mmCIF file of C-alpha atoms in Angstrom:
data_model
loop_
_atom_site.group_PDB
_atom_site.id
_atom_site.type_symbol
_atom_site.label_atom_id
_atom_site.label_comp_id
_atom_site.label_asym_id
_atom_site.label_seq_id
_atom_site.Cartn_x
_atom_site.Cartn_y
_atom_site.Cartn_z
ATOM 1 C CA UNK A 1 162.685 -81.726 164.977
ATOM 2 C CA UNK A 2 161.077 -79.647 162.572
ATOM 3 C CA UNK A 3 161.210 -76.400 164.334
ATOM 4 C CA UNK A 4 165.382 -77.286 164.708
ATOM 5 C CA UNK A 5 165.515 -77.893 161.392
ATOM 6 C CA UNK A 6 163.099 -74.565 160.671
ATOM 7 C CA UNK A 7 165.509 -72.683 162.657
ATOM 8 C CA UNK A 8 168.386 -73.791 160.934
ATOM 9 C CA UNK A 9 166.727 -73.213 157.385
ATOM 10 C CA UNK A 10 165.981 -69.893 158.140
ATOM 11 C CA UNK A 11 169.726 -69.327 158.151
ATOM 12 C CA UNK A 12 172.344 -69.817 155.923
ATOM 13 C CA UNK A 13 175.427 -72.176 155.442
ATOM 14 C CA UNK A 14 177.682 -69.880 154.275
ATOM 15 C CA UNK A 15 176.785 -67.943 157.249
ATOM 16 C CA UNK A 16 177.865 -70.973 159.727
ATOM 17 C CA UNK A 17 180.966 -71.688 157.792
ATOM 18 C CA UNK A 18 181.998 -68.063 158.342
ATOM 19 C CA UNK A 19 181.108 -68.135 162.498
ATOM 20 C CA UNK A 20 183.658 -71.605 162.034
ATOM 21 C CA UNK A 21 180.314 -73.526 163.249
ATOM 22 C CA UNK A 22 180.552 -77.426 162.887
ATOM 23 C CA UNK A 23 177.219 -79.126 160.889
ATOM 24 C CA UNK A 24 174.763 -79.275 163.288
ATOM 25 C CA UNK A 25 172.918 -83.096 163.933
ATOM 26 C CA UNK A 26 170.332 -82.502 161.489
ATOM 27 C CA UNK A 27 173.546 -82.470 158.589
ATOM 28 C CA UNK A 28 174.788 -85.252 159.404
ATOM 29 C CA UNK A 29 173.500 -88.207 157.051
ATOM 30 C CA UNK A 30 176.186 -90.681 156.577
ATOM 31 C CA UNK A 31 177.996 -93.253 159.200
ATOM 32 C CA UNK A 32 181.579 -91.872 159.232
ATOM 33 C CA UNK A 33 182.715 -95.223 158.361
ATOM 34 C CA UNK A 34 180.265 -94.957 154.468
ATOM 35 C CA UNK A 35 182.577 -93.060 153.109
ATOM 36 C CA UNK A 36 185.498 -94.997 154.177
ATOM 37 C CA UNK A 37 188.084 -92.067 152.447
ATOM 38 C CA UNK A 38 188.105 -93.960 149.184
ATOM 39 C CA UNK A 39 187.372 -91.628 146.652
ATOM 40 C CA UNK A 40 184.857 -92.700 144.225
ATOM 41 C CA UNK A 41 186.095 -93.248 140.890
ATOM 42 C CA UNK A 42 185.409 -90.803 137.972
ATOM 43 C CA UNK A 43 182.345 -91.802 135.547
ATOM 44 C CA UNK A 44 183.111 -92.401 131.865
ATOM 45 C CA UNK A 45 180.275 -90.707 130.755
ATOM 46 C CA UNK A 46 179.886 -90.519 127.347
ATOM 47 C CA UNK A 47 181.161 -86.760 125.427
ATOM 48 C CA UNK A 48 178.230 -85.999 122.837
ATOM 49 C CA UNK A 49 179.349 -83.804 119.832
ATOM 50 C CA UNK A 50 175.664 -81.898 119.690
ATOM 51 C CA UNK A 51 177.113 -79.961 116.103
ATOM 52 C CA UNK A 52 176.824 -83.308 114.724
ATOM 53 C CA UNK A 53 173.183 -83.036 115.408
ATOM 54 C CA UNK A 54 172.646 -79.084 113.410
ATOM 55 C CA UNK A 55 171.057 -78.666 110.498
ATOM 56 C CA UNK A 56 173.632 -76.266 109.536
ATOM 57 C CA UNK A 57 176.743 -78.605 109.933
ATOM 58 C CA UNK A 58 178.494 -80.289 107.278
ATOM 59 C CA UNK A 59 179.050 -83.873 107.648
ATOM 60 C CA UNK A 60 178.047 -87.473 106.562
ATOM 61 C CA UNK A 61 175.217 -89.465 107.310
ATOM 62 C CA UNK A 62 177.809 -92.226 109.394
ATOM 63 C CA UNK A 63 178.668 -89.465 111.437
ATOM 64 C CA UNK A 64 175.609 -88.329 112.987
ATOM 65 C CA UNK A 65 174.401 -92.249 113.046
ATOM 66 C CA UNK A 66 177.387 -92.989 115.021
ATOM 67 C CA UNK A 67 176.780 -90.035 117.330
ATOM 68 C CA UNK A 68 172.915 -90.610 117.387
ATOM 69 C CA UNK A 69 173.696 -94.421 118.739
ATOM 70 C CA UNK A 70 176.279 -93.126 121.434
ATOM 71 C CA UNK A 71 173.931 -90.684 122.482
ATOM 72 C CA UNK A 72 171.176 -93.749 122.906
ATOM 73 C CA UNK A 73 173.880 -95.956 124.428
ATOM 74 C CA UNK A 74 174.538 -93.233 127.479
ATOM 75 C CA UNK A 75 171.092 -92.617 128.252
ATOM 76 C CA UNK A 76 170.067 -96.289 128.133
ATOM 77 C CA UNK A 77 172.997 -96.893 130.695
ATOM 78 C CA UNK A 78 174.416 -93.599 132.185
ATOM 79 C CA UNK A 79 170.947 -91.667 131.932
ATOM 80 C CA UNK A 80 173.305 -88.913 131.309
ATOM 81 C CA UNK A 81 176.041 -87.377 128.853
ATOM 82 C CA UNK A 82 178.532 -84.331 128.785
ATOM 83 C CA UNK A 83 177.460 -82.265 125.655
ATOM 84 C CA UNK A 84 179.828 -80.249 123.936
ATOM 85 C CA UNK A 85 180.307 -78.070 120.691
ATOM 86 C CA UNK A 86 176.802 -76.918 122.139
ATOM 87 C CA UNK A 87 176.926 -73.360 119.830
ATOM 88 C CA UNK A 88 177.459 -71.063 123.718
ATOM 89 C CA UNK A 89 180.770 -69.451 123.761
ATOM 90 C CA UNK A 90 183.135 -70.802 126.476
ATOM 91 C CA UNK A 91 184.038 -66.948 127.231
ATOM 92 C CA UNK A 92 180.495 -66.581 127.984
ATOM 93 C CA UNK A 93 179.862 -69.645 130.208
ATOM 94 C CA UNK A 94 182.593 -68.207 132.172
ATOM 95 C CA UNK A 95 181.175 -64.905 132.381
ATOM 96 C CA UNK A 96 177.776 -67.524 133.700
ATOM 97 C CA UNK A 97 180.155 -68.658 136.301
ATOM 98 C CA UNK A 98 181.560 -65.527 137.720
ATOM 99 C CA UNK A 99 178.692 -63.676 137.932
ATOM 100 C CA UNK A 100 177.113 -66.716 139.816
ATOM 101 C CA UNK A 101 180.216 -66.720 142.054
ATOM 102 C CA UNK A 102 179.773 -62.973 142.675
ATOM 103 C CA UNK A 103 176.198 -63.438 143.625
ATOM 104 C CA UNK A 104 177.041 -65.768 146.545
ATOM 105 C CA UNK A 105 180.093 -63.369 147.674
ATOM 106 C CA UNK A 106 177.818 -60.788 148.084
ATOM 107 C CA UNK A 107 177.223 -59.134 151.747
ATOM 108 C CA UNK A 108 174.622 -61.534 153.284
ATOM 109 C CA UNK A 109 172.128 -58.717 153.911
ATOM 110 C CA UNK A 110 172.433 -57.856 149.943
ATOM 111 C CA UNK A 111 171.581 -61.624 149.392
ATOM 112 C CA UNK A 112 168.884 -61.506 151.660
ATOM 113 C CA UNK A 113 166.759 -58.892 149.491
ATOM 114 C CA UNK A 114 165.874 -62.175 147.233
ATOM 115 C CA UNK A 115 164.930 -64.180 150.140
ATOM 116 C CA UNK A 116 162.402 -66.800 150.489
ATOM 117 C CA UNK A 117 160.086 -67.688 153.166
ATOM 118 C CA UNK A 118 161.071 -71.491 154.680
ATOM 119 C CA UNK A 119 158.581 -73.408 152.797
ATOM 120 C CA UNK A 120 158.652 -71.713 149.907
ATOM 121 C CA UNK A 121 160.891 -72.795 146.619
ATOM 122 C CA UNK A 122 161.709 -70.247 144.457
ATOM 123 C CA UNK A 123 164.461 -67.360 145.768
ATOM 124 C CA UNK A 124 167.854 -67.247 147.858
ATOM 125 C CA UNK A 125 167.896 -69.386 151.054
ATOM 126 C CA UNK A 126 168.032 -73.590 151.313
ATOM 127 C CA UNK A 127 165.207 -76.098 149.632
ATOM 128 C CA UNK A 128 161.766 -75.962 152.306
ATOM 129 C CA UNK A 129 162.135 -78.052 155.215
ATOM 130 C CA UNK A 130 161.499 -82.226 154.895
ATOM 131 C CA UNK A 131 159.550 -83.912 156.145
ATOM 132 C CA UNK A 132 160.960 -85.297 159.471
ATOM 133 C CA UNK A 133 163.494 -87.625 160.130
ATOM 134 C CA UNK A 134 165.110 -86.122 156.968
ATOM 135 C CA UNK A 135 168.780 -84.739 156.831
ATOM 136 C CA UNK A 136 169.114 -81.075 155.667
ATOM 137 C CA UNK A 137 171.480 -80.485 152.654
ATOM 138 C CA UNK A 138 174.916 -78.195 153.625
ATOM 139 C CA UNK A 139 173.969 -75.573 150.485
ATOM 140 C CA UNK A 140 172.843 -72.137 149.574
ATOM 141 C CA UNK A 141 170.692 -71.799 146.629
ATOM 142 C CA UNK A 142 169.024 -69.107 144.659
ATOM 143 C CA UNK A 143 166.076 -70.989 142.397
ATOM 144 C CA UNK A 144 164.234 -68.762 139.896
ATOM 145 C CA UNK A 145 162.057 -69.778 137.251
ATOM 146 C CA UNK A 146 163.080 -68.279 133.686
ATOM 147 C CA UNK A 147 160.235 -69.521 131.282
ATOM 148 C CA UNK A 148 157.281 -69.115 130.210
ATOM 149 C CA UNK A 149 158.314 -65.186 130.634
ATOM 150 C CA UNK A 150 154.588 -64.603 132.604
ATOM 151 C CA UNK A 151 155.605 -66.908 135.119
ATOM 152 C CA UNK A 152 158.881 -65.231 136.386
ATOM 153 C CA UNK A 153 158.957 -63.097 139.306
ATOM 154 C CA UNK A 154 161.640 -60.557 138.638
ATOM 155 C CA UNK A 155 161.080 -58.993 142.266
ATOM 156 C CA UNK A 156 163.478 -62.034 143.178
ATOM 157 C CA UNK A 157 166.083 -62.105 140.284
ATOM 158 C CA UNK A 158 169.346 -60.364 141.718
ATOM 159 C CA UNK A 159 169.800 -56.513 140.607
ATOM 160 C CA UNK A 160 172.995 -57.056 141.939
ATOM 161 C CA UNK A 161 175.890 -58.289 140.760
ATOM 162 C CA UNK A 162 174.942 -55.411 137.618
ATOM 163 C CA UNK A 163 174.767 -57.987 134.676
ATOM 164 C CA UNK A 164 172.855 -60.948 136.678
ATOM 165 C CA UNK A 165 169.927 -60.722 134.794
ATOM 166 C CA UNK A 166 170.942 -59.840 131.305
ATOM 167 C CA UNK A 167 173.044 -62.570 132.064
ATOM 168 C CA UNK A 168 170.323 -65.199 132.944
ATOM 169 C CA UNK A 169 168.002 -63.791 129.997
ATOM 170 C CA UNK A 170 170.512 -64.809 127.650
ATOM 171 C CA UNK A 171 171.863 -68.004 129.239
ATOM 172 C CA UNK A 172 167.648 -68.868 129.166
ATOM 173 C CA UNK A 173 167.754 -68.352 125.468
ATOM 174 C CA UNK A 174 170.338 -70.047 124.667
ATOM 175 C CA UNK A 175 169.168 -72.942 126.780
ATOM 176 C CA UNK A 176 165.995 -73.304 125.274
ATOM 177 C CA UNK A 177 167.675 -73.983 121.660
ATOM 178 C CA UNK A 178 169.386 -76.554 123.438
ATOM 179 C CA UNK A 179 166.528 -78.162 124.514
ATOM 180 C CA UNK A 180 165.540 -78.088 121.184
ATOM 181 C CA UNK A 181 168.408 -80.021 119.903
ATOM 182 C CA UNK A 182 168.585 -82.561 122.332
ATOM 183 C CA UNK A 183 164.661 -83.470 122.147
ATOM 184 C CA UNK A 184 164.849 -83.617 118.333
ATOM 185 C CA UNK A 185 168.008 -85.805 119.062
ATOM 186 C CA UNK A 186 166.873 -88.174 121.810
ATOM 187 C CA UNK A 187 164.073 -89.073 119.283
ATOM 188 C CA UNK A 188 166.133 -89.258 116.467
ATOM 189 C CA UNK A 189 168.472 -91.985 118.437
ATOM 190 C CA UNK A 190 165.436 -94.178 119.337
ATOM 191 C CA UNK A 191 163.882 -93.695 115.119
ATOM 192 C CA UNK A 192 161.303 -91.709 116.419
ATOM 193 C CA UNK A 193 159.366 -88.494 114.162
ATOM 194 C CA UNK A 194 162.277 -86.025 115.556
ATOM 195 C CA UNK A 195 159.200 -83.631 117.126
ATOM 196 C CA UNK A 196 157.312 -86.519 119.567
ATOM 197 C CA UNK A 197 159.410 -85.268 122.607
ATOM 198 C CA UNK A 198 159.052 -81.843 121.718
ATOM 199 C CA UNK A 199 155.385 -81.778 121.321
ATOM 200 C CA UNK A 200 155.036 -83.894 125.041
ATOM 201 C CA UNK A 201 156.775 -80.791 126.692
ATOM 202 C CA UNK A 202 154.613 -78.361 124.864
ATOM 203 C CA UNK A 203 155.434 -74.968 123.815
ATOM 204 C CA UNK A 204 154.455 -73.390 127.385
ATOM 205 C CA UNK A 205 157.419 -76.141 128.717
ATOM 206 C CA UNK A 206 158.961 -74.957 132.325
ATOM 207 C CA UNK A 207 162.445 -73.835 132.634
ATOM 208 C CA UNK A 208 163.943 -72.648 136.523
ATOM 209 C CA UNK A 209 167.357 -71.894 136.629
ATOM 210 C CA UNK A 210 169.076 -73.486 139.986
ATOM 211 C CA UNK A 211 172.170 -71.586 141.523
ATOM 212 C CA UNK A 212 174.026 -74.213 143.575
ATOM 213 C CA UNK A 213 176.468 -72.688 146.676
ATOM 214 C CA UNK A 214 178.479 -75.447 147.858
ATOM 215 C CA UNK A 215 180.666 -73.679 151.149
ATOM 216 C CA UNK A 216 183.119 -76.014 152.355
ATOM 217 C CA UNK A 217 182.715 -78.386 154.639
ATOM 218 C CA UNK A 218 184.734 -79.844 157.930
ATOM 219 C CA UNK A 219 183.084 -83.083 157.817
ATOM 220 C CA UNK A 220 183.075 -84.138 154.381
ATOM 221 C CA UNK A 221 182.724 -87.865 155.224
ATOM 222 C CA UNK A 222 179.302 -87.318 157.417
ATOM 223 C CA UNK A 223 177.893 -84.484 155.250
ATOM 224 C CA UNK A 224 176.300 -83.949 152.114
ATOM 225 C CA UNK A 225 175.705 -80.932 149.557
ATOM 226 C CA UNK A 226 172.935 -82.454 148.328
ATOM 227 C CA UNK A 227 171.613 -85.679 149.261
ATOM 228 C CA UNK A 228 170.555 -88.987 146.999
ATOM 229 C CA UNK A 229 167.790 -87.935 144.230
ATOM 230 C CA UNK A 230 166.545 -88.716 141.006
ATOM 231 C CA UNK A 231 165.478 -85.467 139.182
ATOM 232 C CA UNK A 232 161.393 -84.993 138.303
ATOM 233 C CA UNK A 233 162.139 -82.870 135.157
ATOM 234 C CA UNK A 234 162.074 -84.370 131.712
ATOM 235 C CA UNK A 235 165.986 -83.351 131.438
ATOM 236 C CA UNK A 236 168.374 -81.037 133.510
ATOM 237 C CA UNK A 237 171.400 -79.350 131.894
ATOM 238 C CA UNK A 238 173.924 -78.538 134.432
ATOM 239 C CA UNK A 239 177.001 -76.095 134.339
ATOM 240 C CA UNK A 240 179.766 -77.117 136.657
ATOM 241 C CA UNK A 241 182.401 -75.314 137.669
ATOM 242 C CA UNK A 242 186.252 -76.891 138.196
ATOM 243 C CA UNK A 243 185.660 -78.543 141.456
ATOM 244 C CA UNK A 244 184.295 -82.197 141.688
ATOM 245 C CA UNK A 245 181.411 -83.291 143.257
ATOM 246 C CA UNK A 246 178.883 -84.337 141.664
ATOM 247 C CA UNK A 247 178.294 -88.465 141.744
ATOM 248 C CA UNK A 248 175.881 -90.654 139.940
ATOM 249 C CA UNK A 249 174.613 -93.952 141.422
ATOM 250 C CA UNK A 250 175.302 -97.139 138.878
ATOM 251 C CA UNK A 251 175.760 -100.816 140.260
ATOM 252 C CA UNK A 252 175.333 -99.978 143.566
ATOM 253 C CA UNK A 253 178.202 -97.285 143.276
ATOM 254 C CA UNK A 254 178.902 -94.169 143.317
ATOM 255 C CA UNK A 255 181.036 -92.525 140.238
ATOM 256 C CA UNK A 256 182.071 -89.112 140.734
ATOM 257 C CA UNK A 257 180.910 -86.881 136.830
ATOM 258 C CA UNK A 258 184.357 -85.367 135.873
ATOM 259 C CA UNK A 259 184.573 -81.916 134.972
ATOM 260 C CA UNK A 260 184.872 -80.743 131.543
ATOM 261 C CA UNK A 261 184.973 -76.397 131.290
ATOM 262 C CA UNK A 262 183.202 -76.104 128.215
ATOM 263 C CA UNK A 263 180.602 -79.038 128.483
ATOM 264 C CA UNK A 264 177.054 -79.096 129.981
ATOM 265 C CA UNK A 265 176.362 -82.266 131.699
ATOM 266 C CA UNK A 266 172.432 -83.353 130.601
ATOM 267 C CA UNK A 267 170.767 -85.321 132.641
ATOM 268 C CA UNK A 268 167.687 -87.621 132.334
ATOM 269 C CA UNK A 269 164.896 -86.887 134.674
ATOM 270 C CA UNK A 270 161.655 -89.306 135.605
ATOM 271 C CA UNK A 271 159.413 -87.638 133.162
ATOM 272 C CA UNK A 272 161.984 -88.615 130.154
ATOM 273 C CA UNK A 273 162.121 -91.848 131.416
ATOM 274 C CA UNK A 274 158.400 -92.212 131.342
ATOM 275 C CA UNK A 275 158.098 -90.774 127.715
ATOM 276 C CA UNK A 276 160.741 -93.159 126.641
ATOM 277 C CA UNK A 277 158.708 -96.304 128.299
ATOM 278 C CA UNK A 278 161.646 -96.936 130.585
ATOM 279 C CA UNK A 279 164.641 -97.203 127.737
ATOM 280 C CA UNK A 280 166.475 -94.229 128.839
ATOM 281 C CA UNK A 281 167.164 -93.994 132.538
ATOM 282 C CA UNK A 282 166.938 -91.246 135.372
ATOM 283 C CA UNK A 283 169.826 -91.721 137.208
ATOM 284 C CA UNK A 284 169.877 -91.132 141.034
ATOM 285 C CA UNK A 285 172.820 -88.668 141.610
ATOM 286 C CA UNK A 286 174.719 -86.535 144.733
ATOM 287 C CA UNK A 287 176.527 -83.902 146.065
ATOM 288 C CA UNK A 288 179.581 -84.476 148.010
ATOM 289 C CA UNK A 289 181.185 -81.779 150.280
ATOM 290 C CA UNK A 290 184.839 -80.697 150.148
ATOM 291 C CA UNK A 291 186.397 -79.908 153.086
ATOM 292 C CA UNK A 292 189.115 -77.026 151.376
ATOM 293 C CA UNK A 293 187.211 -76.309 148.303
ATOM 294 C CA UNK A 294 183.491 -74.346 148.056
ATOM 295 C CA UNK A 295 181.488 -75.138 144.648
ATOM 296 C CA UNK A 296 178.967 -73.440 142.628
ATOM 297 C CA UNK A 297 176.895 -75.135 139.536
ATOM 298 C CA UNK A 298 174.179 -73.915 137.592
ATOM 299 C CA UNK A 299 171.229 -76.115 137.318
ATOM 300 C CA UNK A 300 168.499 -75.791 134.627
ATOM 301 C CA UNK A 301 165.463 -77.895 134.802
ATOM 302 C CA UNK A 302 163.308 -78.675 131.626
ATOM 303 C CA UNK A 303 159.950 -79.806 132.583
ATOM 304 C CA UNK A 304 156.571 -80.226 130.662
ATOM 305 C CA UNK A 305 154.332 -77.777 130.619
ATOM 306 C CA UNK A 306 151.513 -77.275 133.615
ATOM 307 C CA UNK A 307 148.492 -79.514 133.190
ATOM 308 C CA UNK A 308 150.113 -81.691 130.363
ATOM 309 C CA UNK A 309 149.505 -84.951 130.170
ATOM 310 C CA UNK A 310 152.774 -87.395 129.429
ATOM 311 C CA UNK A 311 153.415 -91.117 128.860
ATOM 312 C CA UNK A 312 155.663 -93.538 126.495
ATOM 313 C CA UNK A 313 155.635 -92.523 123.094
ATOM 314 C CA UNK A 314 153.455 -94.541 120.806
ATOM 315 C CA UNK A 315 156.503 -95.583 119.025
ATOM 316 C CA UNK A 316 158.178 -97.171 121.718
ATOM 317 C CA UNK A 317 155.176 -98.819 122.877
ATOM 318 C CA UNK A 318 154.532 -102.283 121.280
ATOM 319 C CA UNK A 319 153.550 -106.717 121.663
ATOM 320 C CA UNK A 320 157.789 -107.002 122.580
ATOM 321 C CA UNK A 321 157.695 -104.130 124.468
ATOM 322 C CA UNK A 322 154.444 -103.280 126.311
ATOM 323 C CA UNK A 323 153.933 -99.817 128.317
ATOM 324 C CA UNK A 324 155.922 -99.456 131.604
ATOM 325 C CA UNK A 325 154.290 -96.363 132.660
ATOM 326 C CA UNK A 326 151.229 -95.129 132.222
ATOM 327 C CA UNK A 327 150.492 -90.998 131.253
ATOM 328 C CA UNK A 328 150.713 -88.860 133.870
ATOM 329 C CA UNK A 329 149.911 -85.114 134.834
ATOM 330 C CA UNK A 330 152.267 -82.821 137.001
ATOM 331 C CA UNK A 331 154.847 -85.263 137.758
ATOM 332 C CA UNK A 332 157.097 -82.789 139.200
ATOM 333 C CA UNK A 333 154.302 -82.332 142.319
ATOM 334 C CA UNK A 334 154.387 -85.886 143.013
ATOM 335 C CA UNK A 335 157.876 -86.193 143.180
ATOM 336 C CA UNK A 336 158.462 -83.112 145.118
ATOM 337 C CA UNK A 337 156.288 -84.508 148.077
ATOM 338 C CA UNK A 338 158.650 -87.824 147.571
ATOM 339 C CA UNK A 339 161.348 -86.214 147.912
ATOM 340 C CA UNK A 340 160.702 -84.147 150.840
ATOM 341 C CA UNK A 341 160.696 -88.076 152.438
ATOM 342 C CA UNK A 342 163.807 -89.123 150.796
ATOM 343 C CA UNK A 343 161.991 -91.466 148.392
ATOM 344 C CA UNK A 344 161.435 -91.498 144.748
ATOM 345 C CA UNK A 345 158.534 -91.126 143.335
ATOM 346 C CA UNK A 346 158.670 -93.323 139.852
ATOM 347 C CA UNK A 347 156.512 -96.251 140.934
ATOM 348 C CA UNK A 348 153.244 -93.887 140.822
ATOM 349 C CA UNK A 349 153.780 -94.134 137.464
ATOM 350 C CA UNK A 350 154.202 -97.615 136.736
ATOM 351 C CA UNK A 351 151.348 -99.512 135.249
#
């Protein structure tokens, strides 16, 4: 089993889709009758107005109240929201997109100089191999981290196509005053000292970029781009493109995140939900396949820095509301090994 699903790792699935190859066994995750061909209905995720949050914006107290209390309200229920008026240019995001498009057209042996061995995370090729009895995910990926700067390892960020990496530099800026808001925001919803998330994640706080290739699929309703997961960051900020396909688990259902060109979907991972003592939720989410249509998003995860201890914020901890979770170190580890088995790892952190 593992050496199958070794060999199969150590290829790609754009490269299968090309040779017309149907998903091998170890794809194949759902009964054909799951999916039943009823399309799951699109989310009404909150839209977040994150200029209401700046410094520099003119506007009344009522209105960044009201947005600071829809902001609570989706991450109490959705665990995520679709941010917009964000301060990055839309002609810039789709620059992002194209050149992330371009990266996954390019000639398979110009792809491969980024490569990464089978069990190891960061570069171009598919996630390490799970444990067994795990289904592989039908996906390319190119995962790079972007920050702290002494961290990276440019030897794997693309040369190729020519503005890649001035590309990614700036997207990483710009992401990490994002970060900013939003922190200073989620604390500001829940009447919290605006800097308490902030100063959890440190100023050494992780940033890798994930570049999502979705190929098309002939089996859409027995294979998945990426399978059921709850994220181990503290947040993840995710670019889509047009196509669909993204779903988040609520009620026992699955809603599919509609697609907005300008917005960046931000979504709560286990480490926010621990800081928050279990008031904002990290939703499990999905990738479905498309049969006609590939996909590409842009993933970046926000996680505290290495060696940092985390738990509930004093605030939030109290005689009505006693701590959920207790503080933890390197979260992300923990859930990593989880998720290699297809289980979450949240419950390590209960009390």
């Amino acid at each position: 089993m593992a050496s199958l699903a070794n060999v199969l790792l150590s290829r790609r699935v754009q490269e299968m889709v090309i040779n017309g190859e149907e998903p091998e066994s170890l794809y194949i995750c759902r009964d054909e009758n799951e999916a039943q061909n009823v399309p799951s209905p699109l989310a009404p995720i909150p839209i977040i107005d994150l200029n209401l949050f700046s410094s520099s914006t003119t506007k009344t107290e009522e209105e960044e109240e009201e947005e600071l209390q829809k902001l609570k309200s989706a991450l109490c229920s959705w665990g995520c929201f679709q941010a917009i008026n964000h301060g990055i240019p839309s002609c810039f995001l789709d620059e992002f997109r194209q050149v992330t498009r371009e990266f996954f057209q390019l000639p398979m042996e110009e792809k491969n100089k980024y490569c990464k061995g089978i069990e190891e995370v960061e570069g171009y090729g598919g996630d390490p191999s799970p444990e067994e009895g795990q289904f592989l995910d039908w996906q390319d990926r190119l995962f790079l981290t972007v920050y702290p700067h002494d961290l990276r390892d440019t030897k794997i960020w693309p040369q190729n196509p020519k503005s890649f990496r001035e590309d990614l530099e700036s997207y990483t800026c710009k992401m990490r005053i994002v970060t900013e808001i939003v922190s200073k925001s989620m604390a500001k919803s829940l009447q919290l000292e605006e800097h308490c998330f902030l100063n959890q994640f440190g100023e050494r706080a992780a940033m890798q970029a994930r570049f999502n290739y979705y190929p098309c699929c002939q089996r859409p309703d027995i294979v998945l781009g990426l399978k059921p997961h709850a994220d181990g960051t503290g947040y993840t900020i995710i670019l889509q493109d047009e196509v669909e396909g993204l779903q988040i688990l609520r009620n026992q259902q699955w809603f599919t995140v509609p697609t907005l060109p300008n917005a960046l979907l931000i979504l709560m991972g286990d480490q926010m939900e621990i800081m928050t003592n279990g008031i904002f939720k990290s939703p499990v989410h999905r990738v479905v396949t498309d049969r006609e249509k590939e996909r590409t998003s842009i993933a970046v995860f926000y996680t505290p820095e290495k060696h940092k201890e985390i738990g509930p914020v004093d605030g939030l901890v109290h005689e009505e509301r006693p701590a959920v979770f207790k503080k933890v170190k390197d979260y992300e580890i923990t859930h990593w090994e989880y998720y290699q088995r297809g289980m979450r790892a949240l419950h390590i952190a209960h009390v």
